[in-house]
CSV table of C-alpha atoms and ligand atoms in Angstrom, one decimal:
chain,number,residue,atom,x,y,z
A,1,MET,CA,29.2,-17.3,0.2
A,2,ALA,CA,29.2,-21.0,0.5
A,3,LEU,CA,25.6,-22.3,0.1
A,4,VAL,CA,26.6,-25.4,-1.9
A,5,ASN,CA,25.6,-25.2,-5.5
A,6,ALA,CA,23.0,-22.6,-4.5
A,7,THR,CA,20.9,-25.3,-2.9
A,8,VAL,CA,18.0,-23.6,-1.0
A,9,GLU,CA,15.5,-25.7,0.9
A,10,ASN,CA,14.7,-23.8,4.1
A,11,VAL,CA,13.7,-20.2,4.1
A,12,SER,CA,12.9,-17.8,6.9
A,13,VAL,CA,10.9,-14.6,6.6
A,14,ILE,CA,11.5,-12.1,9.4
A,15,GLY,CA,8.4,-9.9,10.0
A,16,THR,CA,5.0,-11.3,9.2
A,17,GLY,CA,3.0,-8.1,8.3
A,18,TYR,CA,1.6,-7.5,4.9
A,19,LEU,CA,4.8,-8.1,3.0
A,20,GLY,CA,6.2,-10.9,5.2
A,21,ALA,CA,3.1,-13.0,5.6
A,22,THR,CA,2.5,-12.9,1.8
A,23,HIS,CA,6.1,-13.7,1.0
A,24,ALA,CA,6.2,-16.6,3.5
A,25,ALA,CA,3.1,-18.2,2.0
A,26,CYS,CA,4.3,-17.7,-1.5
A,27,MET,CA,7.7,-19.2,-0.8
A,28,ALA,CA,5.9,-22.3,0.6
A,29,GLU,CA,3.8,-22.3,-2.6
A,30,LEU,CA,7.0,-22.4,-4.6
A,31,GLY,CA,8.1,-25.5,-2.7
A,32,PHE,CA,10.3,-24.2,0.1
A,33,ASN,CA,10.1,-25.0,3.7
A,34,VAL,CA,9.3,-21.7,5.4
A,35,ILE,CA,9.3,-20.3,8.9
A,36,GLY,CA,7.7,-16.9,9.4
A,37,VAL,CA,9.1,-15.1,12.4
A,38,ASP,CA,7.6,-12.1,14.3
A,39,VAL,CA,8.1,-10.4,17.6
A,40,ASP,CA,4.3,-10.2,18.1
A,41,PRO,CA,3.1,-13.5,19.7
A,42,GLU,CA,-0.6,-12.7,18.9
A,43,LYS,CA,0.1,-12.2,15.2
A,44,ILE,CA,2.1,-15.5,15.2
A,45,ALA,CA,-0.7,-17.4,17.0
A,46,SER,CA,-3.3,-16.2,14.5
A,47,LEU,CA,-1.2,-16.9,11.4
A,48,ALA,CA,-0.2,-20.3,12.8
A,49,ALA,CA,-4.0,-21.0,13.2
A,50,GLY,CA,-4.4,-20.1,9.5
A,51,ASP,CA,-6.1,-16.8,10.3
A,52,LEU,CA,-5.0,-13.5,8.8
A,53,PRO,CA,-5.0,-10.4,10.9
A,54,PHE,CA,-5.7,-8.3,7.8
A,55,HIS,CA,-7.7,-8.5,4.6
A,56,GLU,CA,-6.0,-9.8,1.5
A,57,PRO,CA,-7.8,-11.8,-1.2
A,58,GLY,CA,-6.5,-15.3,-1.6
A,59,LEU,CA,-3.9,-15.1,1.1
A,60,PRO,CA,-5.7,-16.8,4.0
A,61,GLU,CA,-6.4,-19.8,1.7
A,62,LEU,CA,-2.7,-20.0,0.7
A,63,ILE,CA,-1.6,-19.7,4.3
A,64,ARG,CA,-4.0,-22.5,5.5
A,65,LYS,CA,-2.9,-24.7,2.6
A,66,HIS,CA,0.7,-24.6,3.6
A,67,VAL,CA,0.2,-24.6,7.4
A,68,ASN,CA,-1.7,-27.8,6.8
A,69,SER,CA,0.9,-29.2,4.4
A,70,GLY,CA,3.5,-28.6,7.1
A,71,ARG,CA,5.6,-26.5,4.8
A,72,LEU,CA,4.8,-23.3,6.5
A,73,ARG,CA,5.2,-22.5,10.2
A,74,PHE,CA,5.0,-19.3,12.2
A,75,ILE,CA,7.1,-18.8,15.4
A,76,THR,CA,8.4,-16.1,17.6
A,77,ASP,CA,12.2,-16.7,17.7
A,78,PRO,CA,13.4,-14.0,20.1
A,79,ASP,CA,17.1,-14.8,19.7
A,80,TYR,CA,16.8,-16.1,16.1
A,81,THR,CA,18.5,-19.4,17.0
A,82,THR,CA,15.8,-21.6,15.6
A,83,VAL,CA,15.8,-20.1,12.1
A,84,GLY,CA,19.5,-19.2,12.4
A,85,ALA,CA,20.4,-22.9,12.6
A,86,TRP,CA,17.8,-24.0,10.0
A,87,ALA,CA,17.3,-21.6,7.1
A,88,ASP,CA,19.6,-21.1,4.1
A,89,VAL,CA,18.0,-17.8,3.1
A,90,HIS,CA,16.5,-15.3,5.4
A,91,PHE,CA,14.2,-12.6,4.1
A,92,ILE,CA,13.9,-9.4,6.1
A,93,ALA,CA,10.3,-8.1,5.7
A,94,VAL,CA,9.8,-5.8,8.7
A,95,GLY,CA,8.2,-2.4,8.4
A,96,THR,CA,9.9,0.9,7.8
A,97,PRO,CA,7.1,3.3,8.9
A,98,GLN,CA,7.3,7.1,8.8
A,99,LEU,CA,9.1,8.3,11.9
A,100,LYS,CA,6.8,9.7,14.6
A,101,GLY,CA,7.2,13.5,14.4
A,102,GLY,CA,9.4,13.3,11.3
A,103,THR,CA,9.3,12.5,7.6
A,104,GLY,CA,12.2,10.0,7.4
A,105,ALA,CA,11.8,6.2,7.6
A,106,ASP,CA,12.0,4.5,11.1
A,107,MET,CA,14.8,2.0,10.7
A,108,THR,CA,14.6,0.6,14.2
A,109,TYR,CA,12.9,-2.7,13.1
A,110,VAL,CA,15.2,-3.4,10.2
A,111,ASP,CA,18.3,-2.7,12.2
A,112,ALA,CA,17.2,-4.8,15.2
A,113,ALA,CA,16.0,-7.7,13.0
A,114,THR,CA,19.2,-7.8,11.0
A,115,LYS,CA,21.5,-7.6,14.0
A,116,GLY,CA,19.5,-10.1,16.0
A,117,LEU,CA,19.2,-12.5,13.1
A,118,THR,CA,22.9,-12.4,12.3
A,119,GLN,CA,23.8,-13.1,15.9
A,120,GLY,CA,21.5,-16.2,15.8
A,121,ILE,CA,22.8,-17.6,12.5
A,122,THR,CA,25.1,-20.6,12.9
A,123,LYS,CA,25.5,-21.8,9.3
A,124,ASP,CA,26.4,-20.2,6.0
A,125,SER,CA,23.5,-18.2,4.8
A,126,LEU,CA,22.2,-15.3,2.8
A,127,ILE,CA,20.1,-12.5,4.3
A,128,VAL,CA,17.8,-10.8,1.7
A,129,GLY,CA,16.4,-7.4,2.5
A,130,LYS,CA,12.9,-6.8,1.1
A,131,SER,CA,11.8,-3.8,3.2
A,132,THR,CA,11.6,-0.4,1.6
A,133,VAL,CA,14.7,1.5,2.9
A,134,PRO,CA,16.6,4.7,2.4
A,135,VAL,CA,19.4,4.4,-0.1
A,136,GLY,CA,22.6,3.4,1.6
A,137,THR,CA,20.9,1.1,4.1
A,138,ALA,CA,22.1,-2.2,2.5
A,139,ALA,CA,25.8,-1.1,2.5
A,140,ARG,CA,25.4,-0.1,6.2
A,141,LEU,CA,23.7,-3.4,7.1
A,142,ALA,CA,26.4,-5.4,5.2
A,143,GLU,CA,28.8,-4.0,7.7
A,144,LEU,CA,26.5,-4.7,10.6
A,145,ILE,CA,26.2,-8.3,9.4
A,146,GLN,CA,30.0,-8.6,9.1
A,147,ASP,CA,30.5,-7.3,12.7
A,148,ASN,CA,28.0,-9.7,14.1
A,149,THR,CA,28.7,-13.0,12.2
A,150,GLY,CA,30.0,-15.9,14.2
A,151,ASP,CA,33.4,-17.4,13.6
A,152,GLY,CA,33.8,-19.9,10.7
A,153,ILE,CA,30.6,-19.1,8.8
A,154,THR,CA,29.8,-16.7,6.0
A,155,VAL,CA,26.7,-14.6,6.0
A,156,SER,CA,26.1,-12.2,3.2
A,157,LEU,CA,23.4,-9.7,2.2
A,158,ALA,CA,21.3,-9.1,-0.9
A,159,TRP,CA,18.7,-6.5,-1.6
A,160,ASN,CA,15.5,-7.6,-3.3
A,161,PRO,CA,12.7,-5.0,-3.2
A,162,GLU,CA,9.1,-6.0,-3.3
A,163,PHE,CA,6.6,-4.3,-5.6
A,164,LEU,CA,3.4,-6.0,-4.4
A,165,ARG,CA,0.1,-4.1,-4.4
A,166,GLU,CA,-2.4,-4.6,-1.6
A,167,GLY,CA,-5.4,-6.5,-2.9
A,168,PHE,CA,-3.1,-8.3,-5.4
A,169,ALA,CA,-0.3,-9.3,-3.1
A,170,VAL,CA,-0.3,-13.1,-3.9
A,171,GLU,CA,-0.5,-12.6,-7.6
A,172,ASP,CA,2.2,-9.9,-7.5
A,173,THR,CA,4.5,-12.1,-5.4
A,174,LEU,CA,4.0,-15.4,-7.4
A,175,THR,CA,4.0,-13.7,-10.8
A,176,PRO,CA,6.0,-10.5,-10.5
A,177,ASP,CA,6.5,-8.3,-13.5
A,178,ARG,CA,10.2,-8.0,-12.7
A,179,LEU,CA,12.7,-9.2,-10.1
A,180,VAL,CA,15.3,-6.8,-8.9
A,181,VAL,CA,18.3,-8.1,-6.9
A,182,GLY,CA,21.2,-6.1,-5.6
A,183,THR,CA,24.0,-8.4,-4.6
A,184,ALA,CA,27.7,-8.0,-3.6
A,185,SER,CA,28.7,-11.2,-5.4
A,186,GLU,CA,27.9,-13.5,-8.3
A,187,ALA,CA,27.4,-16.4,-5.9
A,188,ASP,CA,24.7,-14.5,-4.0
A,189,GLU,CA,22.9,-13.8,-7.2
A,190,GLN,CA,23.0,-17.5,-8.1
A,191,VAL,CA,21.3,-18.2,-4.7
A,192,LEU,CA,18.5,-15.8,-5.6
A,193,ARG,CA,18.2,-17.3,-9.1
A,194,ALA,CA,17.6,-20.6,-7.4
A,195,VAL,CA,15.0,-19.1,-5.1
A,196,TYR,CA,13.1,-17.5,-8.0
A,197,ALA,CA,13.7,-20.3,-10.5
A,198,GLU,CA,10.0,-20.7,-11.2
A,199,ALA,CA,9.5,-17.0,-12.2
A,200,LEU,CA,12.8,-17.1,-14.2
A,201,GLY,CA,11.4,-20.1,-16.1
A,202,ARG,CA,8.6,-17.8,-17.3
A,203,ASP,CA,11.1,-15.3,-18.5
A,204,THR,CA,10.3,-12.8,-15.8
A,205,PRO,CA,12.7,-9.8,-16.4
A,206,TRP,CA,15.7,-10.3,-14.0
A,207,ILE,CA,17.5,-7.1,-13.0
A,208,SER,CA,20.8,-7.9,-11.3
A,209,THR,CA,22.5,-4.8,-9.9
A,210,ASP,CA,24.2,-3.2,-6.9
A,211,TYR,CA,22.7,-2.4,-3.5
A,212,GLN,CA,22.1,1.2,-4.2
A,213,THR,CA,20.2,0.7,-7.5
A,214,ALA,CA,18.1,-2.1,-6.0
A,215,GLU,CA,17.1,0.2,-3.1
A,216,LEU,CA,16.4,3.1,-5.4
A,217,VAL,CA,14.3,1.1,-7.9
A,218,LYS,CA,11.7,0.6,-5.2
A,219,VAL,CA,11.4,4.3,-4.1
A,220,ALA,CA,11.7,5.5,-7.7
A,221,ALA,CA,8.8,3.3,-8.7
A,222,ASN,CA,6.6,4.6,-5.9
A,223,ALA,CA,7.6,8.2,-6.5
A,224,PHE,CA,6.7,7.8,-10.2
A,225,LEU,CA,3.3,6.4,-9.4
A,226,ALA,CA,2.6,9.1,-6.8
A,227,THR,CA,3.7,11.7,-9.4
A,228,LYS,CA,1.4,10.2,-12.0
A,229,ILE,CA,-1.6,10.4,-9.7
A,230,SER,CA,-0.8,13.9,-8.6
A,231,PHE,CA,-0.1,15.0,-12.2
A,232,ILE,CA,-3.6,14.2,-13.2
A,233,ASN,CA,-5.0,15.6,-10.0
A,234,ALA,CA,-3.2,18.9,-10.7
A,235,PHE,CA,-5.1,19.0,-14.0
A,236,ALA,CA,-8.2,18.2,-12.1
A,237,GLU,CA,-7.7,21.5,-10.2
A,238,VAL,CA,-7.7,23.2,-13.6
A,239,THR,CA,-10.8,21.4,-15.1
A,240,GLU,CA,-12.8,22.0,-12.0
A,241,THR,CA,-12.1,25.7,-12.4
A,242,VAL,CA,-12.5,26.2,-16.2
A,243,GLY,CA,-14.6,23.2,-17.1
A,244,GLY,CA,-13.7,20.1,-19.1
A,245,ASP,CA,-13.7,16.4,-18.3
A,246,ILE,CA,-10.7,15.1,-16.4
A,247,THR,CA,-11.5,11.5,-17.2
A,248,THR,CA,-11.6,12.1,-21.0
A,249,LEU,CA,-8.4,14.0,-20.7
A,250,ALA,CA,-6.8,11.1,-18.9
A,251,ASP,CA,-8.1,8.7,-21.5
A,252,ALA,CA,-6.8,10.8,-24.3
A,253,ILE,CA,-3.3,11.2,-23.0
A,254,GLY,CA,-3.3,7.6,-21.8
A,255,HIS,CA,-3.6,6.4,-25.4
A,256,ASP,CA,-0.1,7.6,-26.0
A,257,THR,CA,1.8,4.4,-25.0
A,258,ARG,CA,4.7,6.5,-23.8
A,259,ILE,CA,2.3,7.9,-21.1
A,260,GLY,CA,-0.1,5.0,-20.5
A,261,ARG,CA,-3.6,5.2,-18.9
A,262,LYS,CA,-2.8,3.4,-15.6
A,263,PHE,CA,-2.5,5.5,-12.5
A,264,LEU,CA,-4.2,8.5,-14.2
A,265,ASN,CA,-7.5,8.2,-12.3
A,266,ALA,CA,-8.2,11.6,-10.8
A,267,GLY,CA,-10.0,11.7,-7.5
A,268,ILE,CA,-9.3,12.1,-3.9
A,269,GLY,CA,-5.7,11.0,-4.3
A,270,PHE,CA,-3.4,8.4,-3.0
A,271,GLY,CA,-3.0,7.0,0.5
A,272,GLY,CA,-1.9,3.7,2.1
A,273,GLY,CA,1.1,2.4,3.8
A,274,CYS,CA,3.6,3.0,1.0
A,275,LEU,CA,3.2,5.9,-1.4
A,276,PRO,CA,2.8,8.8,1.1
A,277,LYS,CA,5.5,7.6,3.5
A,278,ASP,CA,7.9,6.6,0.7
A,279,ILE,CA,7.9,10.0,-1.1
A,280,ARG,CA,8.5,11.7,2.2
A,281,ALA,CA,11.3,9.3,3.2
A,282,LEU,CA,12.9,9.8,-0.2
A,283,GLN,CA,12.9,13.5,0.2
A,284,THR,CA,14.4,13.2,3.6
A,285,ARG,CA,17.1,10.9,2.5
A,286,VAL,CA,18.2,13.0,-0.4
A,287,ALA,CA,18.2,16.1,1.8
A,288,GLU,CA,20.6,14.2,4.1
A,289,LEU,CA,22.8,13.6,1.1
A,290,GLY,CA,22.8,17.3,0.3
A,291,LEU,CA,20.5,16.9,-2.7
A,292,ASP,CA,17.2,18.3,-1.4
A,293,HIS,CA,16.7,20.1,-4.7
A,294,SER,CA,16.6,16.8,-6.6
A,295,MET,CA,13.4,15.6,-5.1
A,296,ARG,CA,11.8,18.9,-4.2
A,297,PHE,CA,9.0,18.2,-6.7
A,298,LEU,CA,7.8,15.3,-4.6
A,299,ASP,CA,6.8,17.8,-1.9
A,300,GLU,CA,4.6,19.4,-4.5
A,301,MET,CA,3.1,16.0,-5.4
A,302,ASP,CA,2.4,15.5,-1.7
A,303,GLN,CA,0.7,18.9,-1.5
A,304,ILE,CA,-1.4,18.3,-4.6
A,305,ASN,CA,-2.5,15.0,-3.1
A,306,LEU,CA,-3.4,16.5,0.3
A,307,ARG,CA,-5.3,19.4,-1.4
A,308,ARG,CA,-7.7,16.8,-3.0
A,309,ARG,CA,-9.0,16.0,0.5
A,310,LYS,CA,-9.5,19.6,1.3
A,311,LYS,CA,-11.3,20.0,-2.0
A,312,ALA,CA,-13.7,17.1,-1.2
A,313,ILE,CA,-14.5,18.8,2.1
A,314,ALA,CA,-15.0,22.2,0.5
A,315,LEU,CA,-17.4,20.5,-1.9
A,316,ALA,CA,-19.3,19.0,1.0
A,317,PHE,CA,-19.7,22.5,2.5
A,318,ASP,CA,-20.8,23.9,-0.9
A,319,LEU,CA,-23.4,21.2,-1.4
A,320,LEU,CA,-24.8,21.8,2.1
A,321,ASP,CA,-24.8,25.6,1.7
A,322,GLN,CA,-21.9,26.0,4.2
A,323,ASP,CA,-24.1,24.6,7.0
A,324,ILE,CA,-23.0,21.1,8.0
A,325,GLU,CA,-23.6,21.2,11.7
A,326,GLY,CA,-25.7,18.1,12.6
A,327,LYS,CA,-26.2,17.2,8.9
A,328,LYS,CA,-26.1,13.5,8.2
A,329,ILE,CA,-23.3,12.7,5.8
A,330,ALA,CA,-22.7,9.2,4.5
A,331,ILE,CA,-19.1,8.4,3.8
A,332,LEU,CA,-18.8,5.4,1.5
A,333,GLY,CA,-15.3,3.9,1.9
A,334,VAL,CA,-12.5,4.5,4.4
A,335,THR,CA,-9.9,2.1,3.1
A,336,PHE,CA,-7.2,3.7,1.0
A,337,LYS,CA,-8.4,1.6,-1.9
A,338,PRO,CA,-10.8,-1.3,-2.6
A,339,LEU,CA,-10.0,-5.0,-1.8
A,340,SER,CA,-8.1,-3.9,1.4
A,341,ASP,CA,-8.9,-3.2,5.0
A,342,ASP,CA,-6.0,-0.8,5.3
A,343,VAL,CA,-6.9,2.6,6.5
A,344,ARG,CA,-3.4,4.0,6.8
A,345,ASP,CA,-3.3,7.5,5.4
A,346,ALA,CA,-6.6,6.8,3.7
A,347,PRO,CA,-8.2,9.9,2.1
A,348,GLY,CA,-11.7,8.8,2.8
A,349,LEU,CA,-11.1,8.4,6.5
A,350,ASP,CA,-9.3,11.7,6.7
A,351,VAL,CA,-12.3,13.4,5.1
A,352,ALA,CA,-14.7,11.6,7.4
A,353,ALA,CA,-12.8,12.7,10.5
A,354,ARG,CA,-12.6,16.3,9.4
A,355,LEU,CA,-16.3,16.5,8.6
A,356,PHE,CA,-17.0,14.8,12.0
A,357,ASN,CA,-14.8,17.4,13.7
A,358,ALA,CA,-16.6,20.2,11.9
A,359,GLY,CA,-19.9,19.0,13.4
A,360,ALA,CA,-21.4,16.8,10.8
A,361,ASP,CA,-23.3,13.7,11.8
A,362,VAL,CA,-21.0,11.3,9.8
A,363,ALA,CA,-22.1,7.7,9.1
A,364,VAL,CA,-19.2,5.6,7.7
A,365,TYR,CA,-19.7,2.4,5.8
A,366,ASP,CA,-16.8,0.4,4.3
A,367,PRO,CA,-17.1,-3.3,3.3
A,368,GLN,CA,-13.8,-4.1,5.0
A,369,GLY,CA,-12.4,-1.0,6.7
A,370,ASN,CA,-14.8,-0.2,9.6
A,371,THR,CA,-12.9,-2.1,12.3
A,372,ASN,CA,-9.5,-0.5,11.5
A,373,ALA,CA,-11.0,2.9,11.0
A,374,ALA,CA,-12.8,2.7,14.4
A,375,LYS,CA,-9.5,2.0,16.1
A,376,ARG,CA,-8.1,5.2,14.7
A,377,TYR,CA,-11.2,7.4,15.1
A,378,PRO,CA,-13.5,5.7,17.7
A,379,ARG,CA,-16.0,8.6,18.0
A,380,ILE,CA,-17.2,8.4,14.5
A,381,ASN,CA,-20.4,6.4,13.8
A,382,TYR,CA,-19.6,3.2,11.8
A,383,VAL,CA,-22.5,1.3,10.3
A,384,ASN,CA,-22.6,-2.2,8.9
A,385,THR,CA,-24.5,-1.6,5.7
A,386,LEU,CA,-24.6,0.8,2.8
A,387,ASN,CA,-28.3,1.1,3.5
A,388,GLU,CA,-27.8,2.3,7.1
A,389,ALA,CA,-25.2,4.8,6.0
A,390,VAL,CA,-27.4,6.5,3.3
A,391,THR,CA,-30.7,6.4,5.1
A,392,GLU,CA,-31.8,9.9,5.9
A,393,ALA,CA,-28.4,11.3,4.7
A,394,GLU,CA,-28.3,14.8,3.4
A,395,LEU,CA,-25.2,14.2,1.5
A,396,VAL,CA,-23.5,11.0,0.2
A,397,ILE,CA,-19.7,11.0,-0.5
A,398,LEU,CA,-18.2,8.1,-2.4
A,399,THR,CA,-14.6,8.0,-1.2
A,400,THR,CA,-13.3,4.5,-2.1
A,401,GLU,CA,-14.3,2.8,-5.3
A,402,TRP,CA,-15.5,-0.5,-4.0
A,403,ASP,CA,-17.6,-2.4,-6.6
A,404,GLU,CA,-20.6,-2.1,-4.4
A,405,PHE,CA,-20.4,1.7,-4.7
A,406,LYS,CA,-19.4,1.8,-8.3
A,407,ALA,CA,-22.6,-0.1,-9.1
A,408,LEU,CA,-24.8,2.4,-7.3
A,409,THR,CA,-27.7,4.0,-9.3
A,410,PRO,CA,-29.8,7.0,-8.3
A,411,THR,CA,-32.8,4.7,-7.9
A,412,ASP,CA,-30.9,2.6,-5.3
A,413,LEU,CA,-30.6,5.7,-3.1
A,414,HIS,CA,-33.5,7.9,-4.0
A,415,ASN,CA,-36.1,6.8,-1.4
A,416,LYS,CA,-33.5,6.5,1.4
A,417,VAL,CA,-31.7,9.8,1.5
A,418,THR,CA,-33.3,12.9,2.9
A,419,ALA,CA,-31.8,15.1,0.1
A,420,PRO,CA,-30.4,13.8,-3.2
A,421,ARG,CA,-26.9,15.1,-3.1
A,422,ILE,CA,-23.7,13.1,-3.9
A,423,ILE,CA,-20.0,13.7,-4.3
A,424,ASP,CA,-18.2,11.1,-6.3
A,425,ALA,CA,-14.7,11.6,-5.1
A,426,ARG,CA,-13.3,8.8,-7.2
A,427,ASN,CA,-14.9,9.7,-10.6
A,428,VAL,CA,-16.5,6.3,-11.0
A,429,LEU,CA,-20.2,7.3,-11.5
A,430,THR,CA,-21.8,8.7,-14.6
A,431,PRO,CA,-22.8,12.3,-13.9
A,432,THR,CA,-25.7,12.5,-16.3
A,433,ASP,CA,-27.4,9.4,-14.8
A,434,TRP,CA,-27.5,11.2,-11.5
A,435,GLU,CA,-28.3,14.7,-12.8
A,436,ASN,CA,-31.1,13.4,-15.0
A,437,ALA,CA,-32.6,11.7,-11.9
A,438,GLY,CA,-32.6,15.1,-10.1
A,439,TRP,CA,-29.5,14.7,-8.0
A,440,THR,CA,-27.1,17.4,-7.1
A,441,PHE,CA,-24.0,15.8,-8.3
A,442,ALA,CA,-20.3,16.8,-7.9
A,443,GLN,CA,-17.0,15.1,-8.8
A,444,LEU,CA,-13.4,16.0,-8.2
A,445,GLY,CA,-12.0,17.5,-11.4
A,446,ARG,CA,-15.4,18.6,-12.6
A,447,LYS,CA,-16.7,22.2,-12.4
A,448,PHE,CA,-19.4,22.5,-9.8
A,449,ASP,CA,-21.7,25.5,-9.7
A,450,SER,CA,-23.6,25.5,-6.5
B,1,UDX,C1,1.9,0.7,-4.0
B,1,UDX,C2,2.6,0.3,-5.3
B,1,UDX,O1,1.6,0.3,-6.3
B,1,UDX,C3,3.3,-1.0,-5.1
B,1,UDX,O2,4.0,-1.4,-6.3
B,1,UDX,C4,4.2,-1.0,-3.9
B,1,UDX,O3,4.8,-2.2,-3.7
B,1,UDX,C5,3.5,-0.5,-2.7
B,1,UDX,O4,2.8,0.7,-2.9
B,1,UDX,P1,-0.4,0.0,-2.8
B,1,UDX,O5,0.0,0.8,-1.6
B,1,UDX,O6,-1.0,-1.3,-2.6
B,1,UDX,O7,0.8,-0.2,-3.8
B,1,UDX,O8,-1.5,0.9,-3.6
B,1,UDX,P2,-1.7,1.4,-5.1
B,1,UDX,O9,-2.5,0.4,-5.9
B,1,UDX,O10,-0.4,1.8,-5.7
B,1,UDX,O11,-2.6,2.6,-4.9
B,1,UDX,C6,-2.1,3.7,-4.1
B,1,UDX,C7,-3.1,4.8,-3.9
B,1,UDX,O12,-3.2,5.5,-5.1
B,1,UDX,C8,-4.5,4.4,-3.5
B,1,UDX,O13,-5.0,5.2,-2.5
B,1,UDX,C9,-5.3,4.6,-4.8
B,1,UDX,O14,-6.7,4.8,-4.6
B,1,UDX,C10,-4.6,5.7,-5.4
B,1,UDX,N1,-4.7,5.8,-6.9
B,1,UDX,C11,-4.2,4.9,-7.7
B,1,UDX,C12,-5.3,6.9,-7.4
B,1,UDX,O15,-5.8,7.8,-6.7
B,1,UDX,N2,-5.4,7.0,-8.8
B,1,UDX,C13,-4.9,6.1,-9.6
B,1,UDX,O16,-5.0,6.3,-10.8
B,1,UDX,C14,-4.3,4.9,-9.0
């Protein structure tokens, strides 16, 4: 490709959801002129006004800083001619959700953005895929790009997966623990080295590879993390049957540096917009390749994970002597994890909805998630404070480990609830504190004798 001496000044980011909005703001922070493009005019209007349509610590401030500095703009660019004539590098950051009625990834948005963008490009440029995609996508898109590139210009493709965690999106983007780039040429790699010069200056590991490896690194990382969580949760099924302490077990094996303690927190399991859909899409993709046996274990991981939700519900029934009809149950936390307002595939919300459907009088409180949860399950009762949720509750279930909930003590709740019963579905409370204060206390991974 012919970006002269890998000079990159102007960058576009196509898709301004979680990944794209963060990437756009961080690229501006790194000194590039950035245009974020989205097909949703409402989202663009709100980002252009410096407002974020989702919760992510530090991101609104960064967006406002660079919208004000003039280095960051957000536009709808239906035929991509504005960014196509302007940017040197285009990042594709649109979503690849789980297909409705299927387990594979929906590639509609990636395909449409790549084709439309290529047709709008009028100068030599590099398209960089960041979305999480089935292996083989980049090779296919490279052909799509070739077929749609205008005469006399060169447009090439690189794959550069993103590993950001919700709640730490800015930090993970500005100071990644590694950078992975799959390119088809040395020249394209040099362009990306110029883009990420700052991180490279800090000796961030740089993994230069082919398209397939770059695509697979992302799904392999998420599959590994999901497996780690389900692994400890499988042991939780054992300890809650025979006795034993799952947290001590995790601590003990975690001291082995080959294993590591991170992502060994047993509880109600993983959710969110990435892990569940990515392990399903990976299984679907390898099955298409005739290798369904290779990733079959991921189905088991998925099942272990979903069983944790059922276990939390079974415990709720046990604590209420199998009679939950009309009983007030406080659900503390419906986001898939703290520091997020994301309720996609969130275990706590799933449990809340099932208990509600089973006839319980469910009161949900989440510091950030109520609004999104109410869009999904409007009939459940959402309350604005922890106090309202627990007042006159016959059972409290801690389903997301927000600091506000981790700090709870029995005395905080004692005079409010109707009956002192609690399920700590994230294993963040100290059992003896509650039991000594007269509470009926249950945790996932801990034997409970009703
Ligand atoms: C994940 C990956 O971590 C990130 O690298 C990738 O880019 C996107 O997917 P995220 O979806 O933000 O990030 O969530 P993560 O922090 O990985 O947590 C996923 C889920 O696992 C949460 O529901 C969390 O509560 C749960 N979890 C995590 C556990 O149940 N136990 C643990 O020990 C760790």
